Tab-separated table of C-alpha atoms in Angstrom:
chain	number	residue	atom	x	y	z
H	1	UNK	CA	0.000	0.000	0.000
H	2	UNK	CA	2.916	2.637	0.798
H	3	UNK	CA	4.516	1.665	-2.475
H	4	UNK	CA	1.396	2.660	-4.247
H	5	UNK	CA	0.802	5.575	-2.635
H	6	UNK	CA	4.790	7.120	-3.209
H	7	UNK	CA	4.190	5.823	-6.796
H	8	UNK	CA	0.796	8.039	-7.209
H	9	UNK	CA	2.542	10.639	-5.808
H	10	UNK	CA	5.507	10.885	-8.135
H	11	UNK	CA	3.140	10.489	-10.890
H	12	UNK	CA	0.752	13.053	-9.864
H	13	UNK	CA	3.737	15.614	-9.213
H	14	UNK	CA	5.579	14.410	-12.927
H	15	UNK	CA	2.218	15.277	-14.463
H	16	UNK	CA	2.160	18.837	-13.036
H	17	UNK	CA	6.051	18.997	-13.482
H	18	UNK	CA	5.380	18.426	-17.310
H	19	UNK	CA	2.560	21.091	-17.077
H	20	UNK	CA	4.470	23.719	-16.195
H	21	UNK	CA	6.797	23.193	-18.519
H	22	UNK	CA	4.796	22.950	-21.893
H	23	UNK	CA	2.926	25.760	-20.882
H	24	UNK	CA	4.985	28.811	-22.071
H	25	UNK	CA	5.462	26.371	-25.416
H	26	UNK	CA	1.712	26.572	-25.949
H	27	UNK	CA	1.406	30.463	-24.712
H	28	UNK	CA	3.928	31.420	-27.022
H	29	UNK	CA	2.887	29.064	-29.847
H	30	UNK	CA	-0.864	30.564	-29.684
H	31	UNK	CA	0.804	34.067	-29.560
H	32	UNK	CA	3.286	33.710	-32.878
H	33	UNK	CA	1.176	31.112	-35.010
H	34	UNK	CA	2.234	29.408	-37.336
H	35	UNK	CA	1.673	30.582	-41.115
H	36	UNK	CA	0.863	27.027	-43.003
H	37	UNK	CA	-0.376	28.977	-46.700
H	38	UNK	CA	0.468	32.089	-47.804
H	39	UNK	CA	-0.569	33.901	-51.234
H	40	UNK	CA	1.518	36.752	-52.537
H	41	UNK	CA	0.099	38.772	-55.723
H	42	UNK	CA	2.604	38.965	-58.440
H	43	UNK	CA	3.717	41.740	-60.097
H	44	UNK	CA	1.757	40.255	-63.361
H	45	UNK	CA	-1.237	39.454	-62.236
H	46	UNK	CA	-0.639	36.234	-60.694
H	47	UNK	CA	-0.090	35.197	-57.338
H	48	UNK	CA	3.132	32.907	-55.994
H	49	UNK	CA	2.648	30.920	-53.050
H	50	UNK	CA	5.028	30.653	-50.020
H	51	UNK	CA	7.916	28.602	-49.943
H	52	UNK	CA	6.614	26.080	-47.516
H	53	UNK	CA	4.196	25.111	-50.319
H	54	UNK	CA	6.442	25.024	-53.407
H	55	UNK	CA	8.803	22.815	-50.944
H	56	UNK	CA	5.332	20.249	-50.166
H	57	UNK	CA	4.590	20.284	-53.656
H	58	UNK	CA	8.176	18.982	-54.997
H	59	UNK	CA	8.073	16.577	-52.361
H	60	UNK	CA	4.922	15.196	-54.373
H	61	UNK	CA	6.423	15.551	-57.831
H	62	UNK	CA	9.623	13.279	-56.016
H	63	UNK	CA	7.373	10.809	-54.938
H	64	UNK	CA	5.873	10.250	-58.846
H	65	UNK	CA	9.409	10.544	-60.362
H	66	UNK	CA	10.097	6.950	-60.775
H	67	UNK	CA	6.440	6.870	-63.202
H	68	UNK	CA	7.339	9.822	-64.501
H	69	UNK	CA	10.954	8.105	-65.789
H	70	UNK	CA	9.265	4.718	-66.978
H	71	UNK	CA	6.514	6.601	-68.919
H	72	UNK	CA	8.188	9.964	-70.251
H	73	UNK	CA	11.581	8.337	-71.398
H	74	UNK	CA	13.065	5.582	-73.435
H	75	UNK	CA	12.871	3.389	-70.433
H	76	UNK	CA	10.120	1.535	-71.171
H	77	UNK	CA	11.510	0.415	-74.749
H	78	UNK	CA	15.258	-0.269	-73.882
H	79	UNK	CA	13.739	-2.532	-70.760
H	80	UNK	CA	11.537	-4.581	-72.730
H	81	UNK	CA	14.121	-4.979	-75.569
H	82	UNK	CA	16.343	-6.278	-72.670
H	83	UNK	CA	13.976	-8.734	-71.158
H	84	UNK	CA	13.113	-10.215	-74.678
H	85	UNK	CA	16.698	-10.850	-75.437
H	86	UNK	CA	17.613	-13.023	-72.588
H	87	UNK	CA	14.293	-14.602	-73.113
H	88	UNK	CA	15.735	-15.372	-77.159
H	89	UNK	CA	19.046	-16.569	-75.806
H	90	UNK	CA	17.692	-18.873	-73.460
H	91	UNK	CA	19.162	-17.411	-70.345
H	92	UNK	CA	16.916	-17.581	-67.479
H	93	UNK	CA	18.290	-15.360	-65.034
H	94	UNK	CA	21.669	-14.203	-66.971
H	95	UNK	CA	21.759	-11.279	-67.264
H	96	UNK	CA	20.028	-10.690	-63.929
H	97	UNK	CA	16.893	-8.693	-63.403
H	98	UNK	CA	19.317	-5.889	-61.592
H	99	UNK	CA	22.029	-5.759	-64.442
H	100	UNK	CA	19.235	-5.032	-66.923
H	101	UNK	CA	17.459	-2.459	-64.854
H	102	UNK	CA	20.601	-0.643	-64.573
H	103	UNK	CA	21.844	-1.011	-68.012
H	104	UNK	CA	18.187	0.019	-69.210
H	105	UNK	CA	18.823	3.089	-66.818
H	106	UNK	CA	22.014	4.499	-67.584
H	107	UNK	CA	21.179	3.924	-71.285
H	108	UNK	CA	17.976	6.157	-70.526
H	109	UNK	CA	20.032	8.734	-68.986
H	110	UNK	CA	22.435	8.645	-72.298
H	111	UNK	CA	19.695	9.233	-74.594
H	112	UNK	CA	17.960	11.397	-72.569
H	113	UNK	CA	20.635	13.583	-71.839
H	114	UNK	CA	20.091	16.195	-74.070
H	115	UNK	CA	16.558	16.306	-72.656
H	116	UNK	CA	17.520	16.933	-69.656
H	117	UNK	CA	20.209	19.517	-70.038
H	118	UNK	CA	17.613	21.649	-72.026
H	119	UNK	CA	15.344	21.353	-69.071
H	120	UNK	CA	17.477	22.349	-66.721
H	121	UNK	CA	18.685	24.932	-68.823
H	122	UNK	CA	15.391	26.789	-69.562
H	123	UNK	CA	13.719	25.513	-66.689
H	124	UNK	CA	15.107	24.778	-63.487
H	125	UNK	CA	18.356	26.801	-63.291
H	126	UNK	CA	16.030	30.414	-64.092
H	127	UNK	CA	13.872	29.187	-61.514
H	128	UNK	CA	16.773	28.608	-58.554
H	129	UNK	CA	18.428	31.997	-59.552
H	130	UNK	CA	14.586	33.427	-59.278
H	131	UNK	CA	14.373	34.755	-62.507
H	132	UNK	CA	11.160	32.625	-63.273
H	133	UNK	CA	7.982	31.475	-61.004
H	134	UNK	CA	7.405	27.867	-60.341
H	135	UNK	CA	4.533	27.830	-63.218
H	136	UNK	CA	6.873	29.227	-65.835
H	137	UNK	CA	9.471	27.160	-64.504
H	138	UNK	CA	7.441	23.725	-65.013
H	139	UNK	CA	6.141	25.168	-68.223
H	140	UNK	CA	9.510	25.733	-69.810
H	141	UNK	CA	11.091	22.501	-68.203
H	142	UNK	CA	8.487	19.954	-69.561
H	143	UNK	CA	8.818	21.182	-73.339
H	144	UNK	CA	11.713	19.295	-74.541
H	145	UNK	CA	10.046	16.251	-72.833
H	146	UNK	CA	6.822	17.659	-74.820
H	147	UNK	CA	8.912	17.264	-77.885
H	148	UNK	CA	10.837	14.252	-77.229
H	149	UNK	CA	7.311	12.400	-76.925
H	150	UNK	CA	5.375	13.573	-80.000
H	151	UNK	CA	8.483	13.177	-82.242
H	152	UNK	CA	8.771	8.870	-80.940
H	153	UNK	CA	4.162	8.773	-80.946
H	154	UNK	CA	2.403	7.442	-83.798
H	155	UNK	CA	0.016	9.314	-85.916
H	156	UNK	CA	-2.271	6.343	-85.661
H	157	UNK	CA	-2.077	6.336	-82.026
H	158	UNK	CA	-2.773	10.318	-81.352
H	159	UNK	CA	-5.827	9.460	-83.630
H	160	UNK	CA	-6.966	6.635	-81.528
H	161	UNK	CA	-6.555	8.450	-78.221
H	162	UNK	CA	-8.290	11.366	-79.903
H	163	UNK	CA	-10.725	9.417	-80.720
H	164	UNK	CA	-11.694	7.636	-77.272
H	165	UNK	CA	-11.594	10.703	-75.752
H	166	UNK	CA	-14.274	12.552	-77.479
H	167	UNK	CA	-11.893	15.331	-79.421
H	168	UNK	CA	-12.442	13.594	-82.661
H	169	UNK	CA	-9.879	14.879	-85.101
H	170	UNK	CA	-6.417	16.438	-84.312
H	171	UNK	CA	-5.922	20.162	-85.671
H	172	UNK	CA	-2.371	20.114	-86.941
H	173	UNK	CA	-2.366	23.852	-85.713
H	174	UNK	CA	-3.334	22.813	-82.647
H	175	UNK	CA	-1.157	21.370	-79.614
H	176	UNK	CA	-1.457	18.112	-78.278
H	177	UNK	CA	-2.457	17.764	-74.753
H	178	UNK	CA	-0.415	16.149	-72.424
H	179	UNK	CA	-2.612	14.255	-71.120
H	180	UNK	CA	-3.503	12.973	-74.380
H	181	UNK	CA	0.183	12.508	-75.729
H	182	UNK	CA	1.115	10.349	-72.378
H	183	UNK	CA	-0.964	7.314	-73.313
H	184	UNK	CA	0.143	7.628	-77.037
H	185	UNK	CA	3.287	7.865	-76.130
H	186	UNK	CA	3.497	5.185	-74.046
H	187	UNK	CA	1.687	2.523	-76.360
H	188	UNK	CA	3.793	3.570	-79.523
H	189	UNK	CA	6.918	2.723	-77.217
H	190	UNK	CA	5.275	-0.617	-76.779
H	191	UNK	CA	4.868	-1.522	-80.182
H	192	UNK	CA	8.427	-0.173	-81.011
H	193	UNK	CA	10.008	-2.332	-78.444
H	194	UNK	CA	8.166	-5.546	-79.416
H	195	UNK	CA	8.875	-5.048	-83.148
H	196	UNK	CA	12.575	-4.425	-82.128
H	197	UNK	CA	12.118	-7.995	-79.723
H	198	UNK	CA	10.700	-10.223	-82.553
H	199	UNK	CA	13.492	-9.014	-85.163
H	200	UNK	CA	15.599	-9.952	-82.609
H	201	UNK	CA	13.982	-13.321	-81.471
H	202	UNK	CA	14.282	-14.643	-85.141
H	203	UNK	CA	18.156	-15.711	-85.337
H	204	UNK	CA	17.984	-17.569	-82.121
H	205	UNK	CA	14.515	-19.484	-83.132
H	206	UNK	CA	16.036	-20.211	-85.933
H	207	UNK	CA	19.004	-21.893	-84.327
H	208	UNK	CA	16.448	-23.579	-81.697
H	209	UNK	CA	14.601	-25.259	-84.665
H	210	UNK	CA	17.926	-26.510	-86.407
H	211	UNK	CA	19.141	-27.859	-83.862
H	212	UNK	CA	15.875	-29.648	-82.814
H	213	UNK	CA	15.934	-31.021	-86.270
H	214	UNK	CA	18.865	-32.614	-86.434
H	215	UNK	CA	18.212	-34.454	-82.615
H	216	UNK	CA	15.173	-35.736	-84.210
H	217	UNK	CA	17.146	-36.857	-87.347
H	218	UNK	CA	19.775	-38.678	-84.792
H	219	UNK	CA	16.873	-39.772	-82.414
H	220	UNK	CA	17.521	-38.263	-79.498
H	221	UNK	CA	14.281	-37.052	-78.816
H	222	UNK	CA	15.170	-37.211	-75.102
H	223	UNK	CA	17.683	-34.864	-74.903
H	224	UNK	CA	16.266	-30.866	-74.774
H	225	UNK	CA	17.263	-28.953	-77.513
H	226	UNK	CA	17.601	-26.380	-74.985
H	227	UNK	CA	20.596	-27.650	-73.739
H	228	UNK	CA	22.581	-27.892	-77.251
H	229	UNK	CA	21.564	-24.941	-78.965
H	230	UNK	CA	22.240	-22.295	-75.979
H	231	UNK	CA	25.640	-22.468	-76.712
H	232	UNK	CA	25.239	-21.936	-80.402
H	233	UNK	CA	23.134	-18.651	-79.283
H	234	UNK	CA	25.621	-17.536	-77.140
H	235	UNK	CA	28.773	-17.622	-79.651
H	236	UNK	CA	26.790	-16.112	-81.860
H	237	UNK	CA	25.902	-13.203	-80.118
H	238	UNK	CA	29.292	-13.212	-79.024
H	239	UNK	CA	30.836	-13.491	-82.504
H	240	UNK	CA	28.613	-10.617	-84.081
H	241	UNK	CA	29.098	-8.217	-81.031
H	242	UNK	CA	25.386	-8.433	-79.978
H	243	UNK	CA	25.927	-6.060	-77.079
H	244	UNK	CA	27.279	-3.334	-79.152
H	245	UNK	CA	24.796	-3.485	-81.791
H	246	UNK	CA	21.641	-3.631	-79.305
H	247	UNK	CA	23.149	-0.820	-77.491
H	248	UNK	CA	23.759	1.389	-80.515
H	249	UNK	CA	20.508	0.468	-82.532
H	250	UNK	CA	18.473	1.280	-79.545
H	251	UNK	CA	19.803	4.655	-79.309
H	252	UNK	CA	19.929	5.645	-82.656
H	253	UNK	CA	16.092	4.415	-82.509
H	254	UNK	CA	15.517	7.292	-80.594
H	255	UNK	CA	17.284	9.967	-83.226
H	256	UNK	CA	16.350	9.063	-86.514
């Protein structure tokens, strides 16, 4: 009973201890505020916001920046063109899923580069030496990726997007939406990359049938062709430089 009773105690007198202290925190805290959004009028006409703000709304942009680099860049093509490959040669896990994602990504950043140096260049360097508000700024930074997109789209596949969406046909005059050349984009990159995989898939099938041929011919119908013809693949993609050439006919893809 005594040993509850000191224990109340202490707590009770902790409680009022802790009390007294937060209370200036909270007097002063009422007194100053705390200024969460803040509009400024511009000098033309439009209004900037304070820099908490801009600061929460990059933190949102960081969060969508690995969709943004799949679906905006060559990303999607050079990582499907990958995948397909090692799928032709026969190698399971060789090269493995992170060696391709890497290679897919510093490729990206290769091709991309001049992208990226024209963003920063009319977009995000005026905006740190405040020259240019964040709107201008994310206006003038997205228009080489603007460009980059409609110059690797389809025709056929503004048309079709144009189409589902109601606008029926595209003025020539007029700009594309974004939000109508992000899904073209997108599935002309598809078909690029799987027309690039089957013209690649065709040596190696071809090898795969031969040599499944001739182990029917010799009767060994036990025996996987797998197993025989993978290292046919693999000195021929060795002997005609395979690396090199996927590497530079993906990139040149991208600047014809």
């Amino acid at each position: 009973m005594i040993l509850k009773a000191i224990q109340k105690m202490l707590q009770s007198r902790l409680s009022a201890f802790l009390f007294l202290l937060l209370v200036p925190i909270v007097k002063v805290s009422a007194a100053q505020g705390l200024t969460a959004f803040t509009v400024t009028p511009a000098a033309n006409g439009g209004e900037t916001y304070t820099v908490t703000i801009q600061i929460l709304a990059l933190m949102t942009v960081l969060s969508l920046l690995p969709a943004a680099l799949i679906m905006t860049t060559s990303f999607t093509r050079i990582i499907i063109v990958l995948s397909i490959l090692r799928q032709a040669i026969g190698t399971a896990q060789t090269p493995s899923n992170q060696i391709l994602l890497g290679l897919s990504l510093f490729l990206t950043f290769f091709i991309m580069s001049p992208v990226f140096n024209s963003a920063y260049t009319t977009g995000v360097k005026p905006y740190l030496d405040e020259q240019i508000s964040s709107e201008v700024a994310f206006e003038k930074a997205s228009e080489p990726f603007y460009e980059f997109m409609l110059n690797q789209t389809r025709e056929t596949d503004l048309i079709m997007f144009a189409e589902i969406s109601g606008r029926g046909k595209l003025d020539p005059a007029e700009k594309v939406p974004f939000s109508l050349l992000l899904p073209s984009f997108v599935t002309s990159e598809l078909k690029t990359a799987f027309q690039i995989g089957f013209l690649i898939f065709i040596p190696f099938l071809i090898i795969d049938i031969v040599v499944a041929s001739v182990l029917m011919s010799m009767g060994m119908m036990m025996l996987s062709p797998m197993i025989i013809s993978l290292p046919f693949k693999l000195m021929l993609f060795v002997l005609i430089d395979g690396w090199s050439l996927i590497m530079g006919t993906m990139a040149s893809s991208f600047y014809v």
